[in-house]
Amino acid sequence: MQLKVAVIGAGPSGITALKNLLDQGISALAFDRNEEVGGNWIYSEDESHSSVFETTHIISSKTLSQYEDFTFDEFDPEAADYPSHDTLRRYFQAYAAKFNLYPHIQFGTLVEHCKRIDAQSWEITTSKNGLETTETFTHLVVSNGHHWKPRYPDYPGTFTGEFLHSHNFKKAEPFAGKRVLVIGGGNSACDVAVETSRVSKSTAISWRRGYWIAPKFFFGKPSDKVAEGTKWLPVKVRSFFNELLLKFFWGDYKNYGLRPIQEPFGATHPTINDELMHKIRHGKVKPRMDISRFEDRQVIFEDGKTEEYDTVIACTGYWLSHPFFDKDFIDYSSGPVPLYLKMFHSAYQNLYFIGMFQPLGCIWPGAELQSKLMAQELIGNWKRPENIQELCEKEVTHPHYQQVNSPRHTITVDYHLFVKALKRELSKASVTKKSPRVSQSEPVST
Ligand SMILES: Cc1cc2nc3c(=O)[nH]c(=O)nc-3n(C[C@H](O)[C@H](O)[C@H](O)COP(=O)(O)OP(=O)(O)OC[C@H]3O[C@@H](n4cnc5c(N)ncnc54)[C@H](O)[C@@H]3O)c2cc1C
């Protein structure tokens, strides 16, 4: 059978899916609503798919944030330990150029609807400049990202000041002179609080629980490189050491006015931030409890404190969303996500998810390995296990970390265990009979 694969998205996950399909001589076409490669990492001040800020730097260090087929040493040996969003955008675009992916990407094209006809065919409906097209593909790869559909908090009452989600936060200047309240304790929340505090009249941060905050450097090294040294230990033991190290590093959270941490390390997604604690101790960011309710411009916190704010910025995460599927076909928005290796569906063999996992680390090295495994399956070099149904269920019942029950925690993986599992499967693939790569002159036409 002649394979013809559709890939949704040309972000960091979609481009590695495309590259690895083409490498095995498989015809593939990626669709992206954007006009360039890079997904979330294309900074834009307009409302768009992108949600990085003007000042965003990656939270994992460069050697743990690179494709094995295109390292930072090859791209830019002088790249910083934690590159900026602009360096990353250029890195992804250089990857796409190096592997000649551009002729295989249709930009400015929104995938509207995907209908699975049978085990060999999909009907994919796209729109470009108002023109709808429906075409048949044999396989579908979903790499549409999971940081683009804002999830808003639901508190009683109404806040009548300015209210926005971190998705719409681009830079600090618009908040100059304002009284800002940031909701959340994740990476975006802590970054937004630090940034607004540079220009605001006042900035406060409201936490509904205590969060583990890890600095970007330990002992002069990127902290994920330090943690990598213990990757051979069981997750529970690693978590125990991480807790010890962080308690030793920061001391008691009471000294910062922050609510104490109740859950073990890994039970909620840890936050990587060097500056928040510094800003708190300098009085630039004020810690606050959870919100009980809004009354006009007033915010009433659970400890009874009442304060007036001009702006509330909800950094409360994103929904997992696949609007191109019928809801009764696939809907993972509130979990669970029963996919083997977060990519294989037990019933639909011609459907793959790439990059739909949340590591305590970087996404695209894992997405690259998933892509390689997908390509090996498609050329018949690797077979999915016969007990795939059971393995899919196990992903839900035996996660790497026992996490707090929330929509944010349905796709968490431990970076090292996840990479190891993918590499183990790849090592089972028989020696690759490499087909000639689909060349620039043979892009899939639509
Ligand atoms: C502020 C911020 C900081 C972050 N920092 C980190 C970090 O430090 N490390 C990390 O690993 N991750 C980080 N992330 C997460 C980020 O999403 C991933 O790094 C990465 O972008 C995931 O790549 P992706 O290709 O899976 O998804 P995306 O980057 O979201 O790319 C998906 C692509 O699919 C396209 N698309 C989606 N739907 C459709 C459709 N229906 N039709 C056509 N095209 C479509 C989009 O236009 C986009 O180009 C951060 C996210 C944010 C918001």
Short mmCIF file of C-alpha atoms and ligand atoms in Angstrom, two decimals:
data_model
loop_
_atom_site.label_atom_id
_atom_site.label_comp_id
_atom_site.label_asym_id
_atom_site.label_seq_id
_atom_site.Cartn_x
_atom_site.Cartn_y
_atom_site.Cartn_z
CA MET A 1 0.00 0.00 0.00
CA GLN A 2 1.29 3.48 -0.88
CA LEU A 3 1.42 5.47 2.35
CA LYS A 4 0.39 9.10 2.42
CA VAL A 5 0.59 10.72 5.83
CA ALA A 6 -0.96 13.98 7.03
CA VAL A 7 0.75 15.79 9.90
CA ILE A 8 -1.11 18.46 11.87
CA GLY A 9 1.31 21.18 12.95
CA ALA A 10 4.81 22.34 12.10
CA GLY A 11 5.87 23.14 15.63
CA PRO A 12 8.81 21.36 17.31
CA SER A 13 6.86 18.06 17.34
CA GLY A 14 5.37 18.24 13.84
CA ILE A 15 8.68 18.97 12.13
CA THR A 16 10.42 16.00 13.68
CA ALA A 17 7.45 13.79 12.76
CA LEU A 18 7.71 15.02 9.18
CA LYS A 19 11.50 14.64 9.03
CA ASN A 20 11.44 11.07 10.29
CA LEU A 21 8.66 10.03 7.92
CA LEU A 22 10.48 11.51 4.92
CA ASP A 23 13.72 9.87 6.07
CA GLN A 24 12.07 6.49 5.58
CA GLY A 25 10.80 7.36 2.13
CA ILE A 26 7.21 7.88 3.31
CA SER A 27 5.16 10.56 1.56
CA ALA A 28 4.00 13.10 4.12
CA LEU A 29 2.50 16.55 4.18
CA ALA A 30 2.27 18.82 7.21
CA PHE A 31 -0.38 21.51 7.61
CA ASP A 32 0.11 24.54 9.81
CA ARG A 33 -2.18 27.49 10.33
CA ASN A 34 0.92 29.64 10.94
CA GLU A 35 3.11 31.01 8.17
CA GLU A 36 6.35 29.60 9.57
CA VAL A 37 7.89 26.67 11.43
CA GLY A 38 8.16 26.97 15.23
CA GLY A 39 4.71 26.67 16.82
CA ASN A 40 4.64 28.18 20.31
CA TRP A 41 8.14 29.58 19.81
CA ILE A 42 7.15 32.13 17.17
CA TYR A 43 6.79 35.21 19.36
CA SER A 44 3.91 37.40 18.29
CA GLU A 45 2.29 40.34 20.05
CA ASP A 46 -0.96 39.57 18.30
CA GLU A 47 -3.51 37.04 19.40
CA SER A 48 -2.14 33.84 17.89
CA HIS A 49 -1.13 30.26 18.53
CA SER A 50 2.04 31.55 20.13
CA SER A 51 2.14 32.12 23.81
CA VAL A 52 5.76 32.75 24.70
CA PHE A 53 6.56 36.14 26.24
CA GLU A 54 9.03 38.73 25.01
CA THR A 55 11.41 37.54 27.75
CA THR A 56 10.80 33.76 27.68
CA HIS A 57 13.83 31.51 27.95
CA ILE A 58 13.45 27.75 27.92
CA ILE A 59 13.29 26.06 31.33
CA SER A 60 15.36 23.01 30.42
CA SER A 61 19.03 23.41 29.50
CA LYS A 62 20.24 23.16 25.92
CA THR A 63 21.84 19.71 25.95
CA LEU A 64 18.59 18.24 27.29
CA SER A 65 16.55 20.34 24.84
CA GLN A 66 17.90 19.30 21.48
CA TYR A 67 17.09 16.85 18.71
CA GLU A 68 19.66 14.04 18.52
CA ASP A 69 19.77 14.65 14.74
CA PHE A 70 20.55 18.36 15.12
CA THR A 71 22.33 19.42 18.26
CA PHE A 72 22.91 22.92 19.58
CA ASP A 73 26.63 22.42 18.99
CA GLU A 74 25.88 22.05 15.31
CA PHE A 75 23.35 24.91 15.25
CA ASP A 76 25.22 27.43 17.37
CA PRO A 77 28.07 26.32 19.63
CA GLU A 78 27.71 29.62 21.52
CA ALA A 79 24.04 29.13 22.36
CA ALA A 80 23.32 29.97 26.02
CA ASP A 81 22.66 27.26 28.61
CA TYR A 82 18.98 28.29 28.54
CA PRO A 83 18.35 29.75 25.06
CA SER A 84 15.78 32.48 24.45
CA HIS A 85 12.55 31.93 22.52
CA ASP A 86 14.11 33.66 19.53
CA THR A 87 17.12 31.32 19.49
CA LEU A 88 14.72 28.39 19.68
CA ARG A 89 12.60 29.68 16.82
CA ARG A 90 15.74 29.96 14.70
CA TYR A 91 16.82 26.48 15.82
CA PHE A 92 13.53 24.91 14.68
CA GLN A 93 13.60 26.78 11.40
CA ALA A 94 17.23 25.71 10.83
CA TYR A 95 16.18 22.08 11.50
CA ALA A 96 13.41 22.41 8.91
CA ALA A 97 15.81 23.94 6.40
CA LYS A 98 18.61 21.42 7.04
CA PHE A 99 16.29 18.46 6.43
CA ASN A 100 14.54 20.14 3.53
CA LEU A 101 11.12 20.04 5.15
CA TYR A 102 9.69 23.29 3.77
CA PRO A 103 8.43 21.83 0.46
CA HIS A 104 6.43 19.35 2.53
CA ILE A 105 4.63 21.90 4.70
CA GLN A 106 1.49 23.74 3.69
CA PHE A 107 1.42 26.97 5.70
CA GLY A 108 -1.55 29.22 6.37
CA THR A 109 -3.73 26.11 6.35
CA LEU A 110 -6.08 25.21 9.16
CA VAL A 111 -7.03 21.56 9.63
CA GLU A 112 -10.76 21.83 10.20
CA HIS A 113 -11.91 18.24 10.40
CA CYS A 114 -10.41 14.76 10.44
CA LYS A 115 -12.65 11.80 9.79
CA ARG A 116 -11.34 8.27 10.07
CA ILE A 117 -12.89 6.18 7.32
CA ASP A 118 -11.14 2.87 8.00
CA ALA A 119 -7.75 1.36 8.87
CA GLN A 120 -6.25 2.75 5.64
CA SER A 121 -7.91 6.07 5.16
CA TRP A 122 -8.68 9.45 6.64
CA GLU A 123 -10.61 12.30 5.14
CA ILE A 124 -8.87 15.52 6.09
CA THR A 125 -10.63 18.80 5.51
CA THR A 126 -8.48 21.94 5.52
CA SER A 127 -9.11 25.59 4.81
CA LYS A 128 -6.74 28.12 3.30
CA ASN A 129 -7.78 31.67 2.39
CA GLY A 130 -11.40 30.70 2.88
CA LEU A 131 -11.14 27.78 0.47
CA GLU A 132 -12.03 24.34 1.85
CA THR A 133 -10.35 21.19 0.55
CA THR A 134 -10.94 17.57 1.51
CA GLU A 135 -8.32 14.98 0.75
CA THR A 136 -7.67 11.36 1.63
CA PHE A 137 -4.59 10.21 3.52
CA THR A 138 -3.68 6.76 4.81
CA HIS A 139 -2.40 7.93 8.22
CA LEU A 140 -2.81 10.92 10.50
CA VAL A 141 -0.20 12.38 12.85
CA VAL A 142 -1.52 14.78 15.48
CA SER A 143 1.07 17.28 16.69
CA ASN A 144 -1.10 20.33 17.28
CA GLY A 145 0.49 21.21 20.65
CA HIS A 146 -1.10 21.48 24.06
CA HIS A 147 -0.30 25.04 25.14
CA TRP A 148 -2.72 27.11 23.11
CA LYS A 149 -6.30 26.80 24.46
CA PRO A 150 -6.41 28.79 27.73
CA ARG A 151 -8.03 27.26 30.79
CA TYR A 152 -9.65 29.91 32.99
CA PRO A 153 -10.20 29.61 36.75
CA ASP A 154 -13.71 29.62 38.12
CA TYR A 155 -14.12 31.78 41.24
CA PRO A 156 -17.40 33.13 42.60
CA GLY A 157 -18.19 36.76 41.82
CA THR A 158 -17.02 39.01 39.02
CA PHE A 159 -13.80 40.96 38.70
CA THR A 160 -14.56 44.22 36.94
CA GLY A 161 -10.97 45.27 36.29
CA GLU A 162 -8.77 43.95 33.50
CA PHE A 163 -8.75 40.13 33.44
CA LEU A 164 -6.55 38.09 31.11
CA HIS A 165 -4.94 34.69 30.71
CA SER A 166 -1.16 34.27 30.44
CA HIS A 167 -1.78 33.20 26.83
CA ASN A 168 -2.44 36.89 26.13
CA PHE A 169 0.44 38.18 28.23
CA LYS A 170 3.22 39.24 25.89
CA LYS A 171 5.35 41.74 27.81
CA ALA A 172 5.41 43.71 31.03
CA GLU A 173 5.12 47.33 29.73
CA PRO A 174 1.28 47.44 29.50
CA PHE A 175 1.18 46.77 33.26
CA ALA A 176 3.39 49.69 34.25
CA GLY A 177 1.99 51.49 37.29
CA LYS A 178 -0.82 48.93 37.78
CA ARG A 179 -1.77 46.79 40.77
CA VAL A 180 -1.41 43.28 39.38
CA LEU A 181 -2.51 39.95 40.79
CA VAL A 182 -1.10 36.81 39.17
CA ILE A 183 -2.95 33.51 39.75
CA GLY A 184 -0.93 30.30 39.72
CA GLY A 185 2.35 28.72 40.74
CA GLY A 186 3.51 27.15 37.48
CA ASN A 187 6.27 28.32 35.17
CA SER A 188 4.15 30.92 33.38
CA ALA A 189 2.74 32.34 36.63
CA CYS A 190 6.14 32.79 38.24
CA ASP A 191 7.64 34.29 35.05
CA VAL A 192 4.69 36.69 34.65
CA ALA A 193 4.88 37.80 38.31
CA VAL A 194 8.62 38.43 38.03
CA GLU A 195 8.24 40.38 34.77
CA THR A 196 5.30 42.56 35.83
CA SER A 197 6.98 43.31 39.15
CA ARG A 198 9.70 45.19 37.27
CA VAL A 199 7.22 47.89 36.16
CA SER A 200 3.97 47.51 38.11
CA LYS A 201 2.84 49.59 41.08
CA SER A 202 2.50 46.29 42.93
CA THR A 203 2.47 42.61 42.02
CA ALA A 204 1.02 39.77 44.08
CA ILE A 205 0.89 36.06 43.35
CA SER A 206 -1.94 33.82 44.56
CA TRP A 207 -1.24 30.13 45.15
CA ARG A 208 -3.88 27.53 45.94
CA ARG A 209 -1.19 25.09 47.11
CA GLY A 210 2.55 25.08 47.78
CA TYR A 211 4.70 24.50 44.69
CA TRP A 212 8.19 23.08 44.41
CA ILE A 213 10.39 25.77 42.88
CA ALA A 214 13.71 24.64 41.40
CA PRO A 215 16.42 27.14 40.49
CA LYS A 216 17.94 27.03 37.01
CA PHE A 217 21.44 26.39 38.38
CA PHE A 218 22.89 24.24 41.13
CA PHE A 219 26.60 24.20 41.89
CA GLY A 220 27.19 26.36 38.79
CA LYS A 221 25.55 23.78 36.51
CA PRO A 222 22.10 23.71 34.91
CA SER A 223 19.93 21.99 37.50
CA ASP A 224 18.53 19.44 35.02
CA LYS A 225 22.13 18.38 34.26
CA VAL A 226 22.71 17.89 37.99
CA ALA A 227 19.46 15.89 38.25
CA GLU A 228 20.48 13.82 35.21
CA GLY A 229 23.27 12.34 37.32
CA THR A 230 20.65 10.50 39.36
CA LYS A 231 18.46 9.29 36.49
CA TRP A 232 19.34 5.63 37.20
CA LEU A 233 17.61 5.87 40.60
CA PRO A 234 13.91 5.03 41.03
CA VAL A 235 11.59 8.05 40.69
CA LYS A 236 10.64 7.95 44.39
CA VAL A 237 14.28 8.06 45.48
CA ARG A 238 15.05 10.86 43.02
CA SER A 239 12.04 12.80 44.28
CA PHE A 240 13.24 12.37 47.85
CA PHE A 241 16.69 13.77 46.97
CA ASN A 242 15.14 16.64 45.02
CA GLU A 243 13.02 17.53 48.05
CA LEU A 244 16.06 17.49 50.33
CA LEU A 245 18.10 19.61 47.95
CA LEU A 246 15.33 22.18 47.47
CA LYS A 247 14.55 22.43 51.18
CA PHE A 248 18.24 22.95 51.84
CA PHE A 249 18.49 25.51 49.02
CA TRP A 250 15.47 27.72 49.91
CA GLY A 251 14.94 27.00 53.59
CA ASP A 252 11.44 27.22 55.07
CA TYR A 253 8.74 28.65 52.76
CA LYS A 254 7.33 30.46 55.84
CA ASN A 255 10.27 32.86 55.55
CA TYR A 256 8.91 33.94 52.17
CA GLY A 257 5.27 34.12 53.26
CA LEU A 258 4.51 31.30 50.83
CA ARG A 259 2.11 28.53 51.69
CA PRO A 260 3.89 25.33 52.70
CA ILE A 261 4.19 22.44 50.26
CA GLN A 262 1.94 19.50 51.16
CA GLU A 263 2.61 17.19 48.24
CA PRO A 264 5.81 15.27 47.47
CA PHE A 265 8.09 16.43 44.64
CA GLY A 266 6.54 15.46 41.30
CA ALA A 267 2.95 15.29 42.61
CA THR A 268 2.46 18.67 40.94
CA HIS A 269 4.48 19.95 38.02
CA PRO A 270 7.65 21.56 39.50
CA THR A 271 8.38 25.16 38.56
CA ILE A 272 11.79 26.27 37.32
CA ASN A 273 12.50 29.83 38.37
CA ASP A 274 15.52 31.69 39.72
CA GLU A 275 13.98 35.07 40.34
CA LEU A 276 10.66 34.60 42.12
CA MET A 277 12.10 34.02 45.60
CA HIS A 278 14.49 36.93 45.11
CA LYS A 279 11.59 39.22 44.11
CA ILE A 280 9.54 38.07 47.09
CA ARG A 281 12.36 38.79 49.54
CA HIS A 282 12.85 42.21 47.93
CA GLY A 283 9.16 43.00 48.42
CA LYS A 284 8.52 43.22 44.69
CA VAL A 285 6.16 40.23 44.59
CA LYS A 286 3.73 39.66 47.46
CA PRO A 287 2.61 36.08 48.15
CA ARG A 288 -1.13 35.60 48.61
CA MET A 289 -3.41 32.67 49.48
CA ASP A 290 -6.05 31.19 47.16
CA ILE A 291 -8.92 33.43 46.05
CA SER A 292 -12.34 33.00 47.72
CA ARG A 293 -14.24 35.43 45.52
CA PHE A 294 -14.20 38.60 43.44
CA GLU A 295 -16.26 41.69 44.24
CA ASP A 296 -15.89 44.39 41.58
CA ARG A 297 -12.18 45.28 41.71
CA GLN A 298 -11.70 43.64 45.07
CA VAL A 299 -10.22 40.22 45.56
CA ILE A 300 -11.10 38.39 48.75
CA PHE A 301 -8.54 35.74 49.64
CA GLU A 302 -9.21 32.59 51.65
CA ASP A 303 -7.46 34.04 54.74
CA GLY A 304 -9.88 37.00 54.68
CA LYS A 305 -7.42 39.51 53.24
CA THR A 306 -9.16 41.88 50.83
CA GLU A 307 -7.29 43.92 48.24
CA GLU A 308 -8.07 46.00 45.18
CA TYR A 309 -6.36 45.28 41.88
CA ASP A 310 -6.36 46.82 38.41
CA THR A 311 -5.41 43.62 36.62
CA VAL A 312 -5.71 39.90 37.26
CA ILE A 313 -3.59 37.57 35.12
CA ALA A 314 -4.73 33.94 35.27
CA CYS A 315 -1.79 31.64 34.60
CA THR A 316 -3.95 28.58 35.01
CA GLY A 317 -2.83 26.38 32.16
CA TYR A 318 -4.27 25.02 28.97
CA TRP A 319 -6.82 22.47 27.79
CA LEU A 320 -5.77 19.47 25.77
CA SER A 321 -7.79 20.11 22.65
CA HIS A 322 -8.34 18.44 19.27
CA PRO A 323 -11.11 20.51 17.72
CA PHE A 324 -10.71 18.71 14.36
CA PHE A 325 -12.08 15.46 15.84
CA ASP A 326 -15.74 14.83 16.52
CA LYS A 327 -16.20 14.85 20.30
CA ASP A 328 -17.57 11.31 20.29
CA PHE A 329 -14.49 10.11 18.39
CA ILE A 330 -11.73 11.46 20.65
CA ASP A 331 -11.92 13.93 23.51
CA TYR A 332 -9.02 13.99 25.97
CA SER A 333 -9.80 17.45 27.36
CA SER A 334 -10.50 16.24 30.87
CA GLY A 335 -8.48 13.03 30.68
CA PRO A 336 -7.72 10.19 30.98
CA VAL A 337 -5.35 9.73 28.03
CA PRO A 338 -4.98 6.00 27.40
CA LEU A 339 -2.27 6.00 24.73
CA TYR A 340 0.69 3.61 24.75
CA LEU A 341 3.89 5.69 24.99
CA LYS A 342 1.52 8.67 24.77
CA MET A 343 1.28 8.08 21.03
CA PHE A 344 -0.43 4.79 20.06
CA HIS A 345 -4.20 4.38 20.22
CA SER A 346 -5.33 0.85 21.01
CA ALA A 347 -8.08 0.79 18.36
CA TYR A 348 -6.92 3.16 15.61
CA GLN A 349 -3.69 1.90 14.06
CA ASN A 350 -3.45 4.68 11.49
CA LEU A 351 -3.45 7.47 14.07
CA TYR A 352 -0.41 8.79 15.97
CA PHE A 353 0.02 11.53 18.58
CA ILE A 354 3.44 13.17 18.67
CA GLY A 355 4.51 15.53 21.46
CA MET A 356 1.33 15.13 23.49
CA PHE A 357 3.02 14.56 26.81
CA GLN A 358 4.29 16.84 29.56
CA PRO A 359 7.74 15.86 30.77
CA LEU A 360 9.52 17.28 33.78
CA GLY A 361 11.89 18.57 31.11
CA CYS A 362 11.76 19.30 27.41
CA ILE A 363 9.19 18.03 24.90
CA TRP A 364 10.92 17.70 21.51
CA PRO A 365 13.69 15.15 22.30
CA GLY A 366 10.88 12.74 23.28
CA ALA A 367 8.80 13.79 20.26
CA GLU A 368 11.79 12.98 18.04
CA LEU A 369 12.04 9.45 19.46
CA GLN A 370 8.27 8.96 19.13
CA SER A 371 8.58 10.04 15.49
CA LYS A 372 11.35 7.54 14.83
CA LEU A 373 9.29 4.74 16.35
CA MET A 374 6.24 5.72 14.28
CA ALA A 375 8.33 5.67 11.10
CA GLN A 376 9.79 2.27 12.01
CA GLU A 377 6.30 0.90 12.46
CA LEU A 378 5.13 2.35 9.16
CA ILE A 379 7.95 0.70 7.20
CA GLY A 380 7.32 -2.60 8.97
CA ASN A 381 10.48 -2.66 11.09
CA TRP A 382 8.71 -2.51 14.43
CA LYS A 383 5.47 -4.06 15.58
CA ARG A 384 3.25 -2.64 18.28
CA PRO A 385 2.78 -5.05 21.20
CA GLU A 386 -0.19 -7.41 20.98
CA ASN A 387 -1.38 -6.39 24.46
CA ILE A 388 -1.61 -2.74 23.44
CA GLN A 389 -5.02 -2.29 25.06
CA GLU A 390 -3.58 -3.36 28.42
CA LEU A 391 -0.52 -1.12 27.92
CA CYS A 392 -2.74 1.87 27.14
CA GLU A 393 -4.69 1.31 30.35
CA LYS A 394 -1.43 0.91 32.29
CA GLU A 395 -0.33 4.39 31.17
CA VAL A 396 -3.33 5.73 33.06
CA THR A 397 -3.21 3.47 36.11
CA HIS A 398 0.61 3.47 36.56
CA PRO A 399 1.89 6.97 35.77
CA HIS A 400 5.56 7.78 36.43
CA TYR A 401 4.43 10.23 39.15
CA GLN A 402 1.34 9.91 41.36
CA GLN A 403 0.02 13.40 40.77
CA VAL A 404 -2.67 15.59 42.20
CA ASN A 405 -5.93 14.94 40.34
CA SER A 406 -6.26 17.90 37.96
CA PRO A 407 -6.62 18.35 34.18
CA ARG A 408 -3.03 19.64 34.17
CA HIS A 409 -1.70 16.24 35.17
CA THR A 410 -3.15 13.80 32.63
CA ILE A 411 -0.10 13.56 30.35
CA THR A 412 2.87 13.94 32.70
CA VAL A 413 5.91 11.74 32.13
CA ASP A 414 9.31 11.51 33.71
CA TYR A 415 11.70 12.71 30.99
CA HIS A 416 14.36 10.05 31.58
CA LEU A 417 11.97 7.09 31.97
CA PHE A 418 10.04 8.18 28.89
CA VAL A 419 13.17 8.53 26.73
CA LYS A 420 14.41 5.17 28.02
CA ALA A 421 11.12 3.42 27.15
CA LEU A 422 11.13 4.87 23.62
CA LYS A 423 14.78 3.93 23.08
CA ARG A 424 14.07 0.40 24.30
CA GLU A 425 11.32 0.02 21.69
CA LEU A 426 13.52 1.56 18.99
CA SER A 427 16.26 -0.94 19.78
CA LYS A 428 13.77 -3.73 18.94
CA ALA A 429 13.27 -2.37 15.42
CA SER A 430 14.98 -4.60 12.90
CA VAL A 431 17.89 -3.08 10.99
CA THR A 432 16.45 -0.23 8.99
CA LYS A 433 16.04 -0.90 5.32
CA LYS A 434 16.28 2.75 4.45
CA SER A 435 14.19 3.72 1.45
CA PRO A 436 15.24 6.70 -0.62
CA ARG A 437 14.08 9.89 1.08
CA VAL A 438 11.17 11.65 -0.51
CA SER A 439 13.02 14.47 -2.24
CA GLN A 440 12.24 18.13 -2.59
CA SER A 441 10.83 17.48 -6.04
CA GLU A 442 8.25 15.04 -4.74
CA PRO A 443 6.19 16.77 -2.08
CA VAL A 444 2.72 15.33 -1.58
CA SER A 445 0.35 17.45 -3.57
CA THR A 446 -3.06 18.48 -2.37
C1 LIG B 1 5.34 30.50 27.87
C2 LIG B 1 5.67 29.10 27.50
C3 LIG B 1 6.91 28.58 27.82
C4 LIG B 1 7.21 27.26 27.47
N1 LIG B 1 8.42 26.78 27.82
C5 LIG B 1 8.72 25.50 27.51
C6 LIG B 1 9.98 24.97 27.84
O1 LIG B 1 10.80 25.64 28.45
N2 LIG B 1 10.27 23.68 27.49
C7 LIG B 1 9.36 22.91 26.82
O2 LIG B 1 9.65 21.77 26.49
N3 LIG B 1 8.16 23.39 26.51
C8 LIG B 1 7.81 24.65 26.83
N4 LIG B 1 6.60 25.14 26.47
C9 LIG B 1 5.62 24.27 25.82
C10 LIG B 1 5.63 24.35 24.28
O3 LIG B 1 4.34 24.13 23.86
C11 LIG B 1 6.55 23.29 23.68
O4 LIG B 1 7.87 23.68 23.94
C12 LIG B 1 6.52 23.11 22.18
O5 LIG B 1 6.16 24.28 21.52
C13 LIG B 1 5.67 21.92 21.82
O6 LIG B 1 5.77 21.71 20.44
P1 LIG B 1 4.55 21.17 19.60
O7 LIG B 1 5.00 21.13 18.20
O8 LIG B 1 4.07 19.93 20.23
O9 LIG B 1 3.39 22.24 19.81
P2 LIG B 1 3.29 23.76 19.35
O10 LIG B 1 4.56 24.47 19.55
O11 LIG B 1 2.09 24.27 20.02
O12 LIG B 1 3.02 23.65 17.77
C14 LIG B 1 1.81 23.17 17.26
C15 LIG B 1 1.65 23.69 15.84
O13 LIG B 1 0.45 23.16 15.32
C16 LIG B 1 -0.25 24.15 14.63
N5 LIG B 1 -1.68 23.80 14.68
C17 LIG B 1 -2.42 23.53 15.77
N6 LIG B 1 -3.68 23.22 15.44
C18 LIG B 1 -3.73 23.28 14.08
C19 LIG B 1 -4.76 23.05 13.13
N7 LIG B 1 -6.01 22.68 13.49
N8 LIG B 1 -4.48 23.22 11.82
C20 LIG B 1 -3.23 23.61 11.43
N9 LIG B 1 -2.23 23.84 12.28
C21 LIG B 1 -2.47 23.66 13.60
C22 LIG B 1 0.07 25.44 15.32
O14 LIG B 1 -0.10 26.56 14.50
C23 LIG B 1 1.53 25.20 15.74
O15 LIG B 1 2.43 25.70 14.79
C24 LIG B 1 6.27 26.46 26.80
C25 LIG B 1 5.02 26.97 26.48
C26 LIG B 1 4.72 28.27 26.83
C27 LIG B 1 3.37 28.78 26.49
#
